[in-house]
CSV table of C-alpha atoms in Angstrom, one decimal:
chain,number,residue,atom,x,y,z
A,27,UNK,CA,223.3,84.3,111.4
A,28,UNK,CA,224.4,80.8,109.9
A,29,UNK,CA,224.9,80.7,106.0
A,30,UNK,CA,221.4,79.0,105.0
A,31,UNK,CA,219.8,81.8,107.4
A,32,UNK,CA,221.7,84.6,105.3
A,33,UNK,CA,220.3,82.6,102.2
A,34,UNK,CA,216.6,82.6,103.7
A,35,UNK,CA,216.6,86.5,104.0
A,36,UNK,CA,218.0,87.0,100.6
A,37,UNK,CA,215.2,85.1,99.2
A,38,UNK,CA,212.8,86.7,101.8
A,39,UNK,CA,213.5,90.0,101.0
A,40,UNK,CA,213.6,89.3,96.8
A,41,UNK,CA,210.2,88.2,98.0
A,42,UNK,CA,209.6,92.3,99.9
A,43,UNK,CA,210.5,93.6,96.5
A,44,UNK,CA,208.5,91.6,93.8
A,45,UNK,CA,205.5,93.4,96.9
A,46,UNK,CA,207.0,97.0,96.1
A,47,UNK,CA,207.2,96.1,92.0
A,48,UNK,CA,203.2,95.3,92.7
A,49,UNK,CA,202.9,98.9,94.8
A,50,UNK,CA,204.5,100.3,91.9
A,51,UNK,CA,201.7,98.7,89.3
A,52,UNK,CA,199.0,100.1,91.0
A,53,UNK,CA,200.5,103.5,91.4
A,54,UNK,CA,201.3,104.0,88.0
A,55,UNK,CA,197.6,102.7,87.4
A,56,UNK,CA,196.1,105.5,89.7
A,57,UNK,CA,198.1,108.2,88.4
A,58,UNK,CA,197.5,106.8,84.8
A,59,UNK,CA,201.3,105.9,83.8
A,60,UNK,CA,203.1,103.5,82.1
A,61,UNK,CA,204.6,101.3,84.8
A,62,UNK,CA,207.8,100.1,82.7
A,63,UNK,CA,208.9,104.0,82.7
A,64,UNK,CA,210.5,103.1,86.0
A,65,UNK,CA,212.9,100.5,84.9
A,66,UNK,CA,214.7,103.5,83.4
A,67,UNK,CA,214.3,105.5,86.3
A,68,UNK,CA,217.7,106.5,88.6
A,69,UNK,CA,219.0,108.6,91.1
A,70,UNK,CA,221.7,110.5,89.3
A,71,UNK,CA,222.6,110.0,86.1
A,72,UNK,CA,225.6,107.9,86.4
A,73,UNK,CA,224.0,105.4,88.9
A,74,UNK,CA,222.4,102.4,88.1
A,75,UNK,CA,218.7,102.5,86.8
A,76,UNK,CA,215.7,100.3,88.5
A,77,UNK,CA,216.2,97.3,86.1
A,78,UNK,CA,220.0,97.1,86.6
A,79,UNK,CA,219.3,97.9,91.0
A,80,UNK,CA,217.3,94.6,90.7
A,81,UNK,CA,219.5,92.5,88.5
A,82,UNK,CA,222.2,93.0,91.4
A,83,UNK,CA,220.5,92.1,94.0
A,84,UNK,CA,219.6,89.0,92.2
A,85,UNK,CA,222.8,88.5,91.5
A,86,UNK,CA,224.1,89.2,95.3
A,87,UNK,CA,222.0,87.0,96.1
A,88,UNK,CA,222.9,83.8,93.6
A,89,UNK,CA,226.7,84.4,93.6
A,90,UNK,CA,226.6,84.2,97.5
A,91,UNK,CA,224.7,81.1,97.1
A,92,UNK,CA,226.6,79.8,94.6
A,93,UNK,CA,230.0,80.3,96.5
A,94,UNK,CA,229.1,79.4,99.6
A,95,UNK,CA,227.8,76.1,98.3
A,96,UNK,CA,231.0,75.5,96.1
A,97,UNK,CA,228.6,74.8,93.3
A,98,UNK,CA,228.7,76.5,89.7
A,99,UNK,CA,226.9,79.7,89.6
A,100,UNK,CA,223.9,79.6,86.6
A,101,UNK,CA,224.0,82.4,84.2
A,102,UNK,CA,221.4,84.8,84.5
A,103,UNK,CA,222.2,87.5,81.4
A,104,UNK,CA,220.8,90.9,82.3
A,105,UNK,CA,218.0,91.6,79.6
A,106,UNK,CA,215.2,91.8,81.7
A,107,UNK,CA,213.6,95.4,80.0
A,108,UNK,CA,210.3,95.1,81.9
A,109,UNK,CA,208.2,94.2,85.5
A,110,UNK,CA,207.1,91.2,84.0
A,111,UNK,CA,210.8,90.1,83.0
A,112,UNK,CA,212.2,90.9,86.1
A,113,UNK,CA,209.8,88.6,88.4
A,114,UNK,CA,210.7,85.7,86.0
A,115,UNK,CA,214.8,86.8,87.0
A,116,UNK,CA,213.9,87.1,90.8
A,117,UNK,CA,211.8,83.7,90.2
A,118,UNK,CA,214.8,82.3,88.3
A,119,UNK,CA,217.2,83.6,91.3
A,120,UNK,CA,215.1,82.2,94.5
A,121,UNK,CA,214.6,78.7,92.6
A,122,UNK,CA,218.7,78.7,92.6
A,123,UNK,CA,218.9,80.0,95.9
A,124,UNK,CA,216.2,76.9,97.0
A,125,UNK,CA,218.9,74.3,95.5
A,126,UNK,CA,221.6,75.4,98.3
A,127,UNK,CA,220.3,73.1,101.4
A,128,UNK,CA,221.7,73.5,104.7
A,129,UNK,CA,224.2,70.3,104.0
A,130,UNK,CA,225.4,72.1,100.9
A,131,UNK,CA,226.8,74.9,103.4
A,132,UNK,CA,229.0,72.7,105.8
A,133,UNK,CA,232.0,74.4,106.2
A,134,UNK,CA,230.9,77.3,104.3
A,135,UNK,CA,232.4,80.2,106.5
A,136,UNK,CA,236.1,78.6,106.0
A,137,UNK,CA,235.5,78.0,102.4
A,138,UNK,CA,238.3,80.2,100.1
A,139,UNK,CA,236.1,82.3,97.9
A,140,UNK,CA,237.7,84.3,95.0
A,141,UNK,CA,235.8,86.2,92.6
A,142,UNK,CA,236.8,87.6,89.4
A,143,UNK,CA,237.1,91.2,90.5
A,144,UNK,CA,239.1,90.0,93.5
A,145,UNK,CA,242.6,89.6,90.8
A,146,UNK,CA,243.9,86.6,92.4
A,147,UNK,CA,242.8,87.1,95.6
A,148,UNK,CA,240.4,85.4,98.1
A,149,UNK,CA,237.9,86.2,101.0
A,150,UNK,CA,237.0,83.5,103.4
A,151,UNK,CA,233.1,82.5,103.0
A,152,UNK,CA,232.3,84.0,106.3
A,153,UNK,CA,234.1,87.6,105.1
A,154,UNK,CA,232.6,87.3,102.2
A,155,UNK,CA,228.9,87.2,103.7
A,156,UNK,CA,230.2,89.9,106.0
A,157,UNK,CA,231.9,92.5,104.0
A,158,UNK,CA,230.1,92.4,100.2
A,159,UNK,CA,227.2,89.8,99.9
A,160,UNK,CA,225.0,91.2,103.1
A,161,UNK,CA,226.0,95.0,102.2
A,162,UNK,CA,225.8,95.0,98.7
A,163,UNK,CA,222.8,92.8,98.2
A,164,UNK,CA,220.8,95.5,100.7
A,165,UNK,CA,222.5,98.3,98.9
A,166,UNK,CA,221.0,97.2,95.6
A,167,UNK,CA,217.5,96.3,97.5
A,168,UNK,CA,217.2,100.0,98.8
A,169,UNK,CA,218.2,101.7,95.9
A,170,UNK,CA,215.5,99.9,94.1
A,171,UNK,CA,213.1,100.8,96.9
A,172,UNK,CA,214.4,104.4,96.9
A,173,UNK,CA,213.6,105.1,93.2
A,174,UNK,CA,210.3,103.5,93.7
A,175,UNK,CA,209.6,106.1,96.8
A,176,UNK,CA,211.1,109.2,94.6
A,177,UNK,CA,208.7,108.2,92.1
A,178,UNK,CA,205.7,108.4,94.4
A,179,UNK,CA,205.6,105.0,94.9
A,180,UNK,CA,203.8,104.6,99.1
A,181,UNK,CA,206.1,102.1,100.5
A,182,UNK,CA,207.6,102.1,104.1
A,183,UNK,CA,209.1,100.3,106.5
A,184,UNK,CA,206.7,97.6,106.7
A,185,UNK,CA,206.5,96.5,103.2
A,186,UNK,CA,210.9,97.1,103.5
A,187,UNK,CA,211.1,95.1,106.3
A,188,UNK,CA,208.2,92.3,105.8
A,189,UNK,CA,207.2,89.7,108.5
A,190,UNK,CA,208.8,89.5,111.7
A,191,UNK,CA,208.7,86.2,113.7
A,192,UNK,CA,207.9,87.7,116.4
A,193,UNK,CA,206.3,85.5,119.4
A,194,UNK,CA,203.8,85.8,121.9
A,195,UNK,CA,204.1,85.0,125.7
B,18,UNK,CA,228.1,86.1,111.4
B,19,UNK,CA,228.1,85.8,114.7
B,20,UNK,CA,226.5,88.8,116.6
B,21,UNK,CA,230.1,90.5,117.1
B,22,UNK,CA,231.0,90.1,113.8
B,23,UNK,CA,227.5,92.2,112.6
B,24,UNK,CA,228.4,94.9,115.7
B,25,UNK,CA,231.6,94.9,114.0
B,26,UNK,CA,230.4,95.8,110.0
B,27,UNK,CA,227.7,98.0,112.0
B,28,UNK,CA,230.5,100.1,113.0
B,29,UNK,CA,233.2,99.4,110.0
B,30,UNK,CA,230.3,100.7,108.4
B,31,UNK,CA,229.9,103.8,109.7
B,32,UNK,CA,233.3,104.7,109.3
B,33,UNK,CA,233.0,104.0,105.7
B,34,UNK,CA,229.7,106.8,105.8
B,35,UNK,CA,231.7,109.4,107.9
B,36,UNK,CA,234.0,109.4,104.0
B,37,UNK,CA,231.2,109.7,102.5
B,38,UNK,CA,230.9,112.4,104.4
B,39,UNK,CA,234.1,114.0,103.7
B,40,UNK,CA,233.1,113.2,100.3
B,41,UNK,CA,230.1,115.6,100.6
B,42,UNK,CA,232.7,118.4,102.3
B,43,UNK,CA,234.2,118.2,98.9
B,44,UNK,CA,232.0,118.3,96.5
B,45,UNK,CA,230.1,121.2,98.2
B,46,UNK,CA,233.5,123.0,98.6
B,47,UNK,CA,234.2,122.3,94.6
B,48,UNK,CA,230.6,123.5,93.4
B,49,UNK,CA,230.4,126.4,95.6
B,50,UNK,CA,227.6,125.4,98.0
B,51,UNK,CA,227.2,125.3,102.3
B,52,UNK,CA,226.8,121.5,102.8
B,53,UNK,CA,225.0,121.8,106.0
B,54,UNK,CA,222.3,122.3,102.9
B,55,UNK,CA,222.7,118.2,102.3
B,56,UNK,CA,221.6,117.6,106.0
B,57,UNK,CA,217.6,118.5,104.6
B,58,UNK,CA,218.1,116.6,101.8
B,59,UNK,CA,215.3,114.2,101.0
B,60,UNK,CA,214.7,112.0,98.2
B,61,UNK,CA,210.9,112.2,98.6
B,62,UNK,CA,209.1,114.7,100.9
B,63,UNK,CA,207.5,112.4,102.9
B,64,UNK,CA,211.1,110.3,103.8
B,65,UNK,CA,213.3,110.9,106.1
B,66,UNK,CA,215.8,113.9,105.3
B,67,UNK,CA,220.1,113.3,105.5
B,68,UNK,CA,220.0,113.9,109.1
B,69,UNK,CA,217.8,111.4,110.3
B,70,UNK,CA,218.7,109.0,108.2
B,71,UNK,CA,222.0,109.4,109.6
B,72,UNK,CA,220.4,109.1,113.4
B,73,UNK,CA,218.6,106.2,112.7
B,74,UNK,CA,221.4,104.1,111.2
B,75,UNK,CA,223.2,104.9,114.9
B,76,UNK,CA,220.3,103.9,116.2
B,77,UNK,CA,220.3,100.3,114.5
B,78,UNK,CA,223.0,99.9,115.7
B,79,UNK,CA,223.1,101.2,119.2
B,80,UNK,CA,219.9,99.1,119.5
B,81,UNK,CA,221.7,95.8,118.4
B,82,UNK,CA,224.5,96.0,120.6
B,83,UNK,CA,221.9,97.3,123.4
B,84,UNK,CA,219.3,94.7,123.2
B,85,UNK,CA,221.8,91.4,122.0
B,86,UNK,CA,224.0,91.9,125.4
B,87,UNK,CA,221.1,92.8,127.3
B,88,UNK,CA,222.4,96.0,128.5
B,89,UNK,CA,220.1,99.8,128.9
B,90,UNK,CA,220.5,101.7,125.2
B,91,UNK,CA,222.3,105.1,126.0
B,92,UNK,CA,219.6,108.3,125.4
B,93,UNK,CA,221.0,109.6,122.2
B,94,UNK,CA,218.3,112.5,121.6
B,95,UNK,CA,218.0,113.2,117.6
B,96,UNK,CA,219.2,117.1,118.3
B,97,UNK,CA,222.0,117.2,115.4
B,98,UNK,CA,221.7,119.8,112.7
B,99,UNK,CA,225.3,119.7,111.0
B,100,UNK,CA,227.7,117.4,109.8
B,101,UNK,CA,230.1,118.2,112.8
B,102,UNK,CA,227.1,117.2,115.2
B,103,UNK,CA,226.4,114.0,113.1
B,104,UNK,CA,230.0,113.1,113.2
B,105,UNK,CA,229.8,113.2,117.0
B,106,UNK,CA,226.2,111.2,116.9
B,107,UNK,CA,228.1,108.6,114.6
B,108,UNK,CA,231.4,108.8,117.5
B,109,UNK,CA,228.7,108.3,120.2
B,110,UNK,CA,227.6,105.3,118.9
B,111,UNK,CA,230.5,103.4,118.0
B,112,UNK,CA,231.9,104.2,121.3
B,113,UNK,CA,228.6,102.6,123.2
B,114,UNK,CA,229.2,99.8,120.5
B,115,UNK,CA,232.7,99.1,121.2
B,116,UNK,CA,231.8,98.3,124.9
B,117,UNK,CA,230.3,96.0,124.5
B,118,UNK,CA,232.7,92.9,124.3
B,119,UNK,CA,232.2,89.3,122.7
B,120,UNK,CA,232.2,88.1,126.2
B,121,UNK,CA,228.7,89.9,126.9
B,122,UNK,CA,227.0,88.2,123.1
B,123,UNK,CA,227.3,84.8,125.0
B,124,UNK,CA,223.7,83.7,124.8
B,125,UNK,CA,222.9,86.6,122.6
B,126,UNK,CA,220.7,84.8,119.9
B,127,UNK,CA,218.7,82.8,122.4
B,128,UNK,CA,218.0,86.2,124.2
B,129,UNK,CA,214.6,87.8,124.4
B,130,UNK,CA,214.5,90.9,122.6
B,131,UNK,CA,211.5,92.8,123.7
B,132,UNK,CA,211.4,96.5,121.5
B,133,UNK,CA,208.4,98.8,122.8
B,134,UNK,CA,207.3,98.5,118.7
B,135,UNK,CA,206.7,94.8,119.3
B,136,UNK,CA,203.8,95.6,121.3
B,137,UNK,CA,204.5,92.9,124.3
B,138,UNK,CA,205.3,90.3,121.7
B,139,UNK,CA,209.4,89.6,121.3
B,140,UNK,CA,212.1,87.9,118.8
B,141,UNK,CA,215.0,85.8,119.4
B,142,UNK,CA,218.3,87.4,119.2
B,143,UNK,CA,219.1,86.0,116.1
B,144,UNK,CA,216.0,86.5,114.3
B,145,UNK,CA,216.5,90.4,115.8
B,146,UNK,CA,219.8,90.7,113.8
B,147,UNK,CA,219.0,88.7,110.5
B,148,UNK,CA,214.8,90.2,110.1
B,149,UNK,CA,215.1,93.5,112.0
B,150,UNK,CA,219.1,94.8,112.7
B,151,UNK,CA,220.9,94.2,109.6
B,152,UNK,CA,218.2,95.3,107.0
B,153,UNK,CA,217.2,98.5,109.1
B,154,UNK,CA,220.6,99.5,109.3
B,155,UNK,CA,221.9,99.2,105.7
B,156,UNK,CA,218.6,100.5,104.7
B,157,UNK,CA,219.4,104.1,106.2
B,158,UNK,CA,222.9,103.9,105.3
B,159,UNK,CA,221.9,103.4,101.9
B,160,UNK,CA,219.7,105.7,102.3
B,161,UNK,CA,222.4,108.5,103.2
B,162,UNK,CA,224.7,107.3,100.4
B,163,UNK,CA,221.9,107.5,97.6
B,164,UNK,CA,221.3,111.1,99.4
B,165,UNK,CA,224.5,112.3,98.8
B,166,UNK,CA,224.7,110.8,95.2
B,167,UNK,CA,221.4,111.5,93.9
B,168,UNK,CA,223.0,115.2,95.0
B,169,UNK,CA,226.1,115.2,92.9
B,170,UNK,CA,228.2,113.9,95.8
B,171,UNK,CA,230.3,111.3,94.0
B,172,UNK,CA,230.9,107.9,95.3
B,173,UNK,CA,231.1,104.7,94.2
B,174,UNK,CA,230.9,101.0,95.3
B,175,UNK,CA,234.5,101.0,96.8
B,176,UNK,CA,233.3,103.9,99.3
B,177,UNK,CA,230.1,101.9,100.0
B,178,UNK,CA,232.3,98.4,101.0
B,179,UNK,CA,235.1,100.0,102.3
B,180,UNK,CA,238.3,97.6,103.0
B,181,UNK,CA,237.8,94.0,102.7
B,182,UNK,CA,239.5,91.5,104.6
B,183,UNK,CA,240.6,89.8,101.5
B,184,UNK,CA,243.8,87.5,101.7
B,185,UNK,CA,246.7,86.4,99.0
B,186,UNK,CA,247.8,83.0,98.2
């Protein structure tokens, strides 16, 4: 999996859970809820809620972008309190992740990346697509899809997964 | 990543669940309950339970390492019940993993990948890993994790990643 292909599923799968937020919408319709209950909704009490599973994912996504490509990454501040806010930060996420071109990702995998919350220290841009972006951008995916299905939300592996291209012949 | 590297996080991977695991032994030891209990847990009655999310997360990546060197999958038969017998599913896999060398992954993304599911049709290698192996497989290691924490177990990000290659200077 090159860089820009690790990019593509980020922004392909963003694009699997805006499909589960509308799942959600109609369920809460059909069992006559609010819908915006759920961005509070959790696992355990000291876990992240809904909203916050989202924002991270978003942000897996635009910081790997970002790092990979050696380009500035924009700020996206989390106060996205509703559906409707979140698909404008998913929205706002993919159209970064679309600015990061295949050229933009030359040498990418030998790139020094050094976060914050690495003190000082740095992870080569392959490791870092390895060992935190790919994890923890499908950790923060599944949680969300996990407190959609303990809140009687039908999903399943289809709608987790999306289209396959799979070929004939 | 090249396929290697994703056989390689498949099974760093699982050694970061097996402490979770250890995790669980803990907790259930502190508050007083059998943990075999865990191995039902479910986080919606119509999703797979502990156990099996445990088997099919082997499975992902027994699969992978199956299909991208084109060699036969071992019969892994989804008999466990405890978290002794999940330890050896999880030692069962790594070990069918870990035969299989980067030597045999030449060619591996151009390769054919024909699953049963697929119905006749087939992916590419690489599409395989990025649209089918990596998502499946940190979906039901997720899955296990948000288990165990949306049962008290506690754990945190650092447990999810696990060591990162991360370098000074």
């Amino acid at each position: 999996m090159t860089p820009h292909e690790a990019l593509q599923l980020f922004t392909k799968t963003l694009g699997n859970l805006e499909k589960w937020m509308d799942k959600a919408v109609e369920s809460a319709k059909e069992r006559s809820f609010d819908v915006e209950v759920l961005t509070h909704a959790r696992l355990a009490p000291d876990q992240f809620a809904f909203v916050q599973q989202v924002q991270s994912a978003c942000d897996q996504a635009k910081y790997a972008a970002a790092y990979l490509a050696g380009k500035p990454a924009p700020s996206h501040p989390d106060t996205e309190k509703t559906f409707d806010e979140l698909r404008d930060r998913i929205r706002k996420c993919t159209d970064f992740v679309a600015t990061v071109e295949e050229g933009d990702l030359a040498g990418a995998e030998e790139r020094k990346v050094a976060p914050p919350w690495l003190g000082g220290r740095w992870l080569s841009g392959a490791d870092y697509l390895v060992h935190m972006a790919i994890p923890n951008f499908f950790f923060h995916v599944t949680m969300a899809y996990a407190i959609l299905r303990h809140n009687g939300v039908k999903l399943g592996k289809i709608e987790y997964i999306g289209s396959l291209p799979a070929r004939e012949g």
